[in-house]
Coordinates of C-alpha atoms in Angstrom, one line a residue:
X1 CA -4.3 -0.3 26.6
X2 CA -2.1 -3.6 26.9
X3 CA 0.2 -4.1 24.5
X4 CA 2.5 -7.2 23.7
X5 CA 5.9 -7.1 22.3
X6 CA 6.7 -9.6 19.9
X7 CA 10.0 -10.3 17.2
X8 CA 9.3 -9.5 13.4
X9 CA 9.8 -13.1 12.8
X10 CA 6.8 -14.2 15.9
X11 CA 5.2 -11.2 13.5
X12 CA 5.3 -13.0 10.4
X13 CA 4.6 -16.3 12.0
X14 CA 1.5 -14.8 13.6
X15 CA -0.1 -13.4 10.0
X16 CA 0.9 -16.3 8.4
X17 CA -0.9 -19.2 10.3
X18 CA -4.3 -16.9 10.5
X19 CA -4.1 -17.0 7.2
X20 CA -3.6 -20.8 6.3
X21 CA -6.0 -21.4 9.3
X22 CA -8.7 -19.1 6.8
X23 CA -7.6 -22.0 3.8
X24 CA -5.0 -19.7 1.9
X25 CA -2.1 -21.4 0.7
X26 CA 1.1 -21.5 2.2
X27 CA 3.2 -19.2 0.0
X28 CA 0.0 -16.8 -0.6
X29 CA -0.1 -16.2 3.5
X30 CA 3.8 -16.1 3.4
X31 CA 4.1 -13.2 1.0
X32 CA 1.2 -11.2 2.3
X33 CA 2.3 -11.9 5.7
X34 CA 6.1 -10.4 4.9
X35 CA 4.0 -7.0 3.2
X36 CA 2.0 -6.7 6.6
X37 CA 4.9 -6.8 9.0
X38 CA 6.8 -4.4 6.5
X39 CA 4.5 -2.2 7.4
X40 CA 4.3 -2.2 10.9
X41 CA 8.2 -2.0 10.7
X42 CA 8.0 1.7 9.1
X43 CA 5.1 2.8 11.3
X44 CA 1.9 2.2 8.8
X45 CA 0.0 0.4 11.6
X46 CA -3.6 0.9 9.3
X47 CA -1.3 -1.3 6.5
X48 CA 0.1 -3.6 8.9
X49 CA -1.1 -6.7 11.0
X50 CA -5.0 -5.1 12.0
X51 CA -5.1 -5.6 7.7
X52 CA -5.7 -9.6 9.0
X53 CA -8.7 -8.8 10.4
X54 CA -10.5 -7.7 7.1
X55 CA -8.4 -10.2 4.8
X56 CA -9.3 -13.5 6.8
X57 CA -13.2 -12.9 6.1
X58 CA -12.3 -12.4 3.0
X59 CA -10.4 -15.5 1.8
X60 CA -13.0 -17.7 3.8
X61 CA -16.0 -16.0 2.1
X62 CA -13.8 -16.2 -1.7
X63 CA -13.9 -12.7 -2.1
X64 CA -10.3 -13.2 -2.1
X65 CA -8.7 -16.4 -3.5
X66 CA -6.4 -17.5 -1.2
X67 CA -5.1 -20.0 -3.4
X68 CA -4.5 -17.8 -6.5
X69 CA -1.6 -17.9 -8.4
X70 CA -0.6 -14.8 -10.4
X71 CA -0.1 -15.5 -14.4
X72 CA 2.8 -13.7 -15.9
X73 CA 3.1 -12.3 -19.7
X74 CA 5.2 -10.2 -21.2
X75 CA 3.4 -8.2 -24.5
X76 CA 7.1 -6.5 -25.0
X77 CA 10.0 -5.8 -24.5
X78 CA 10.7 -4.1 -21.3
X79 CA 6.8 -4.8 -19.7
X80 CA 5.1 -7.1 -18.2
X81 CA 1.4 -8.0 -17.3
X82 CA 0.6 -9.9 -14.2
X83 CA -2.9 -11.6 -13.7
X84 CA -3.4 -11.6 -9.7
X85 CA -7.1 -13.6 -10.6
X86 CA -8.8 -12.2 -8.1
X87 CA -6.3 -13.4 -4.9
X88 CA -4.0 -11.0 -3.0
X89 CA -2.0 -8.6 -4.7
X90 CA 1.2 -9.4 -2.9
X91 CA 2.7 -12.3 -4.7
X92 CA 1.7 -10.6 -7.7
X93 CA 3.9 -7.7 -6.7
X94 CA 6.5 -10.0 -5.7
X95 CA 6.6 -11.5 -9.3
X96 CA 7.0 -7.9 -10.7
X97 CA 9.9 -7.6 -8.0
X98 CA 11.8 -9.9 -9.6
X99 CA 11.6 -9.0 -13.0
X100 CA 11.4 -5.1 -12.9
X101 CA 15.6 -5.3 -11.9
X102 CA 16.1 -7.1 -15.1
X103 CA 13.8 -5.2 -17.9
X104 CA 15.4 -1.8 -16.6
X105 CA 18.9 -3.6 -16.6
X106 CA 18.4 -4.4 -20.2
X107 CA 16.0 -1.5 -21.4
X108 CA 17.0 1.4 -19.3
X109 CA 13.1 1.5 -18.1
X110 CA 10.5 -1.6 -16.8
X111 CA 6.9 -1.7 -15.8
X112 CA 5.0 -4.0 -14.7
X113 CA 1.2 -3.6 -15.0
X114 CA -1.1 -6.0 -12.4
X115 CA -4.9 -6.5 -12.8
X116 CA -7.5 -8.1 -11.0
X117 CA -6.0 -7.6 -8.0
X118 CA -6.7 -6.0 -4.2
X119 CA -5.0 -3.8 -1.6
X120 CA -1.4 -3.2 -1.8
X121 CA -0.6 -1.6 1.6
X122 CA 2.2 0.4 2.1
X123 CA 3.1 1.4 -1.1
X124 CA 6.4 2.9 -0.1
X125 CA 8.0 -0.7 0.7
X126 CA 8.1 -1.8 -2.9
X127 CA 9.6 1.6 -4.3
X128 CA 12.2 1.7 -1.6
X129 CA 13.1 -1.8 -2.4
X130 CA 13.5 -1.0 -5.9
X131 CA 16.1 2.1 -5.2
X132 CA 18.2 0.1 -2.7
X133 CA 19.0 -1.7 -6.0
X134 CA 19.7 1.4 -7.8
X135 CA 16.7 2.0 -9.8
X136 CA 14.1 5.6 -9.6
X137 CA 11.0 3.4 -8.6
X138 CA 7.1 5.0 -9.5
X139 CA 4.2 2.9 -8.5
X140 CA 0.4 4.1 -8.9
X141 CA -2.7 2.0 -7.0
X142 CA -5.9 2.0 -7.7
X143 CA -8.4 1.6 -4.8
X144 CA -12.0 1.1 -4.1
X145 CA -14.1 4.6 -5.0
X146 CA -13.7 7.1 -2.0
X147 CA -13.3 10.5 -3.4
X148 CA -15.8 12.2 -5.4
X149 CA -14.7 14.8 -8.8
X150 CA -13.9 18.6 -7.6
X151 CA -17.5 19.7 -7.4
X152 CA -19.1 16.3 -8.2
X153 CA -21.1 14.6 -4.6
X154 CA -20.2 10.5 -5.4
X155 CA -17.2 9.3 -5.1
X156 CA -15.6 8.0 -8.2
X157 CA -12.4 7.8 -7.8
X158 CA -10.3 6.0 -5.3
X159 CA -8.0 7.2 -2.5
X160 CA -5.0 6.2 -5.4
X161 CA -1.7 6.0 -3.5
X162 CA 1.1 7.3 -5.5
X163 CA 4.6 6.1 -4.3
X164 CA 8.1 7.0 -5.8
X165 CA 11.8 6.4 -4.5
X166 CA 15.2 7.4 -5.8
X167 CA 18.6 6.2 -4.9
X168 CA 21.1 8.7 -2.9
X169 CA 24.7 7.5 -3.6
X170 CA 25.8 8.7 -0.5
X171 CA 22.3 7.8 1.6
X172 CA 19.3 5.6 2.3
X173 CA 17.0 6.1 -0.5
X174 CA 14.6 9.2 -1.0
X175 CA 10.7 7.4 -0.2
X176 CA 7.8 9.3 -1.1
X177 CA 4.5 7.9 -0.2
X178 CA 1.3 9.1 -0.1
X179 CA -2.5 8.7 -0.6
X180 CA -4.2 11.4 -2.4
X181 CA -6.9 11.6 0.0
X182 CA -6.0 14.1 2.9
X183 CA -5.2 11.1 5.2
X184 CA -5.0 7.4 4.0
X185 CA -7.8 5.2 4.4
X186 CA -6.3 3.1 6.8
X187 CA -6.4 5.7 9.3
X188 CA -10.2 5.8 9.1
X189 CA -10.6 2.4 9.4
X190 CA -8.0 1.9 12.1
X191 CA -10.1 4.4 14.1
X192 CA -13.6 2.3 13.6
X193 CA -11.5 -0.2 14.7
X194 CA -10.9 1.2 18.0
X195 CA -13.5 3.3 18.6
X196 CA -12.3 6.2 18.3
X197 CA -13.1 9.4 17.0
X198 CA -11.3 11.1 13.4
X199 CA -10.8 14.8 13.2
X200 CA -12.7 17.1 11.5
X201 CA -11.4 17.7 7.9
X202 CA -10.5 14.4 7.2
X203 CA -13.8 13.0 5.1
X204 CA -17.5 14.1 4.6
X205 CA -20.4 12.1 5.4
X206 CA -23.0 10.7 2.8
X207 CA -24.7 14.2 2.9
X208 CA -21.5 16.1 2.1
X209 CA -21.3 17.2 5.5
X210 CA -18.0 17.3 7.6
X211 CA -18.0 14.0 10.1
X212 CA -16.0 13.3 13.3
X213 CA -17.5 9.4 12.3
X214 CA -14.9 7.0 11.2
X215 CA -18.4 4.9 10.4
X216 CA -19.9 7.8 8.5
X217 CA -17.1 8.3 6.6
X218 CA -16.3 5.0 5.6
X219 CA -19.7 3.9 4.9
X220 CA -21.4 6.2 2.0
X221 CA -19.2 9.3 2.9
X222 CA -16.4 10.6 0.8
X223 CA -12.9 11.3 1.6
X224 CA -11.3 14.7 1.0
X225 CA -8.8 15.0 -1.2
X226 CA -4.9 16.4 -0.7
X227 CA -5.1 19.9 -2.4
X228 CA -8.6 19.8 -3.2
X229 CA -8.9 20.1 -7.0
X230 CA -5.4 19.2 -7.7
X231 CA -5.5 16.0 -5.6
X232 CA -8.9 15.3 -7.5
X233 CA -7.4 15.7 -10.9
X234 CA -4.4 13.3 -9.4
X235 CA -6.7 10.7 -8.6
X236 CA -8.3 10.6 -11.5
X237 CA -4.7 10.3 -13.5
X238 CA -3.9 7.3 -11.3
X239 CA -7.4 5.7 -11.9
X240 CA -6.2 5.8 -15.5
X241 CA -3.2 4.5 -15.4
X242 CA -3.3 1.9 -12.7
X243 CA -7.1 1.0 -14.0
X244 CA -7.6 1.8 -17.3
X245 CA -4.1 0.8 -18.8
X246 CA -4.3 -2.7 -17.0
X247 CA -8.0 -3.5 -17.7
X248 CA -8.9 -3.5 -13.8
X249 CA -11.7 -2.1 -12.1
X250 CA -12.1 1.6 -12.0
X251 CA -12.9 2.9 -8.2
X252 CA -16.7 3.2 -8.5
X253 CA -16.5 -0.4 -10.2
X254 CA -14.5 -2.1 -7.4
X255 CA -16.2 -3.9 -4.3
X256 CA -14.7 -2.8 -0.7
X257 CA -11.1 -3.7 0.6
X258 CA -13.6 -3.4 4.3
X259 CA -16.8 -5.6 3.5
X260 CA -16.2 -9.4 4.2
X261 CA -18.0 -10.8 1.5
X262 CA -19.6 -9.9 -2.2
X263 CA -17.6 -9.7 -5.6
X264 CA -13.4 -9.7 -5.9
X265 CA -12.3 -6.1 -5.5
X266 CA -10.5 -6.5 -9.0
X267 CA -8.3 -3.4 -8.7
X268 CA -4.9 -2.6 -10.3
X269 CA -1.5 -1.5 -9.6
X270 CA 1.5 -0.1 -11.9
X271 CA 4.6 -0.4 -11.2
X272 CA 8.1 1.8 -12.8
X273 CA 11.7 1.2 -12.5
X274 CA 13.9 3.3 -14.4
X275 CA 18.0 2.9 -14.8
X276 CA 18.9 6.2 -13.2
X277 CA 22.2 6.2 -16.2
X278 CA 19.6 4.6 -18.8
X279 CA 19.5 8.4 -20.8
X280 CA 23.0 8.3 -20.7
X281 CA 22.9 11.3 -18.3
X282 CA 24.8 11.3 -14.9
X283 CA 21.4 10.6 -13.0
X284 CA 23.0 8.8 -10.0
X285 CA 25.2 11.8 -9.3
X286 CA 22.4 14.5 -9.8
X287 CA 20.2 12.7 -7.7
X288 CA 22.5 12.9 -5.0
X289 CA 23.3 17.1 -5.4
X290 CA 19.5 17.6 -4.9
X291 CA 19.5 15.5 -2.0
X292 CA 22.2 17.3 -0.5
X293 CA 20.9 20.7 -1.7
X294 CA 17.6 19.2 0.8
X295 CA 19.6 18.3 3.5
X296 CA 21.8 21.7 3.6
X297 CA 18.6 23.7 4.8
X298 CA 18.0 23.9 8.2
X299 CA 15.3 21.4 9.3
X300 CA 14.7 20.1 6.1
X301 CA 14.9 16.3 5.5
X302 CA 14.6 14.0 2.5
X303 CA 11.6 12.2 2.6
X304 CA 11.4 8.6 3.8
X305 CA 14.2 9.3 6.8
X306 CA 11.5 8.9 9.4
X307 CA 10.1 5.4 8.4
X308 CA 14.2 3.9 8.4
X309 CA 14.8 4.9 11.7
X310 CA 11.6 3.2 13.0
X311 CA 12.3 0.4 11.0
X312 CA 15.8 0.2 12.6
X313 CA 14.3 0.8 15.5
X314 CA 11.7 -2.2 15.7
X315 CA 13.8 -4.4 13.9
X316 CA 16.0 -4.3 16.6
X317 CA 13.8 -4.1 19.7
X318 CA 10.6 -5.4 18.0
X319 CA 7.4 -4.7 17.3
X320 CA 4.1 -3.4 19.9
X321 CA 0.8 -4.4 19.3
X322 CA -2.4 -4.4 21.2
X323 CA -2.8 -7.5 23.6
X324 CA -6.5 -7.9 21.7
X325 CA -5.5 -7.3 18.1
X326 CA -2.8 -10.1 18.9
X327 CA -5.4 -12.4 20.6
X328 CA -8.0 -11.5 17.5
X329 CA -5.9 -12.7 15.0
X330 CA -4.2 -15.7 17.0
X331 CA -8.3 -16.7 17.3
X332 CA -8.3 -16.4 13.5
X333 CA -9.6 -19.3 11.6
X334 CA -10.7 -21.4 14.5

């Protein structure tokens, strides 16, 4: 397989003008464009650039509105709703960025509740960014129906990354991210992408049967969830609270993040940042005696040290794509 080696700035240059070529605005492309190539940096290839290749059909057909521009209330103190209308869920998330710092600042807790949105990638990036300014970060995602109920047969209930990230005083931050299917989504559909086959135990075809498929599985079939009933009952939780509380689609409402055309996906996402001091407890300090206590045990490392030492790493050497995912998206639009 070729690859090509290009900068993070080429990167973001790349996704943006495929997007703009596929009529979304300027500032839309910019901000999902930074999201992609955030998460090529830490190694979520399935979140990264190849995303361009299912959001372009999208904006041209208007199942995503390229041109949106997210709404911002605030119902009360220390929240905030953000209205993406139906366009990408990115400068939506950048909105509640900005103002999450400032409610926990003033009300020792923020959250920032987004509806009628779509897929919000690599999670991780927006909790970590939250904890490298000193907050605890939580943020829950609903997603398009892929798991079914613990001994139910149609999936209800999305794949419903859960992301959290603390500050170490001493450290990089603590990053925990993960989907509560047994492998993300992304995976799957990185592996259609390329032909390739998925291992057994990953998802179950539209029979219930175990599939090797990445076709199978994404198309009728149902993913497995992490712990089996537990990561059912998890997903579920999420579905609530990233769905319910922000009037979004549930899973089994919500179109395909895949399929180029048909209805806006409409999904939502929550986001938490808590002032680690805010219960006038010593949180910063405690945080870092667990982290230590982690790091003390032989082998053990605190979550999230593997994705900052690739993202070190390509930031300083670059980033490696395929020579035909490069060409695919440069081809974008025309």
């Amino acid at each position: 397989m070729t690859t090509k080696l290009i900068t993070v700035d080429e990167a973001r240059a790349l996704a943006t003008d495929a997007l703009v070529r596929c009529k979304a605005g300027p500032r839309q492309a910019a901000s999902v464009a930074n999201a992609l190539v955030e998460a090529e940096l830490i190694g979520q290839e399935g979140h990264g650039l190849r995303r361009l290749l299912t959001y372009a059909p999208q904006v041209l057909s208007g199942k995503v509105d390229g041109q949106a521009v997210p709404e911002l209330r605030r119902p009360r103190a220390g929240t905030i709703s953000i209205n993406a209308d139906y366009g990408f869920s990115y400068p939506a998330i950048d909105i509640a960025m900005e103002q999450l710092p400032v409610l926990a600042n003033a009300n020792g807790i923020g959250i920032a509740g987004i509806r009628s949105s779509h897929h919000a990638g690599a999670v991780g990036v927006f909790v970590e960014k939250l904890a490298q300014d000193g907050f605890v970060a939580l943020m829950f995602v609903n997603t398009p129906a892929a798991i079914a109920p613990w001994n139910g047969g149609k999936p209800l209930y999305g794949t419903n990354p859960i992301a959290f990230a603390a500050p170490v005083p001493w450290a990089e931050p603590l990053v925990i991210d993960l989907s509560l299917s047994k492998v993300a989504r992304g995976k799957i559909m990185t592996a259609q992408q390329k032909g390739e086959e998925i291992p057994e135990g990953w998802a179950l075809d539209a029979d219930g049967k175990p599939t090797t498929d990445p076709e199978m599985a994404l198309q009728g079939g149902t993913m497995l969830p992490v712990g089996d009933a537990k990561g059912a009952m998890l997903a579920l939780m999420v579905e609530i609270i990233a769905a319910a509380l922000t009037g979004s689609n549930f899973g089994f409402e919500a179109t395909s993040f895949f399929e180029p055309g048909g209805s806006a996906s409409g999904t939502g996402q929550v986001i938490i940042a808590i002032d680690p001091g805010g219960l006038g407890a010593q949180g910063l300090a405690r945080i870092g005696v667990m982290a230590a206590a982690v790091q003390g045990q032989a082998e053990a490392r605190l979550p999230g040290r593997r994705r900052q030492q690739i993202r070190a790493k390509r930031i300083m050497h670059g980033l490696e794509i395929d020579q035909d995912l490069f060409e695919r998206i440069s081809a974008l639009g025309e």
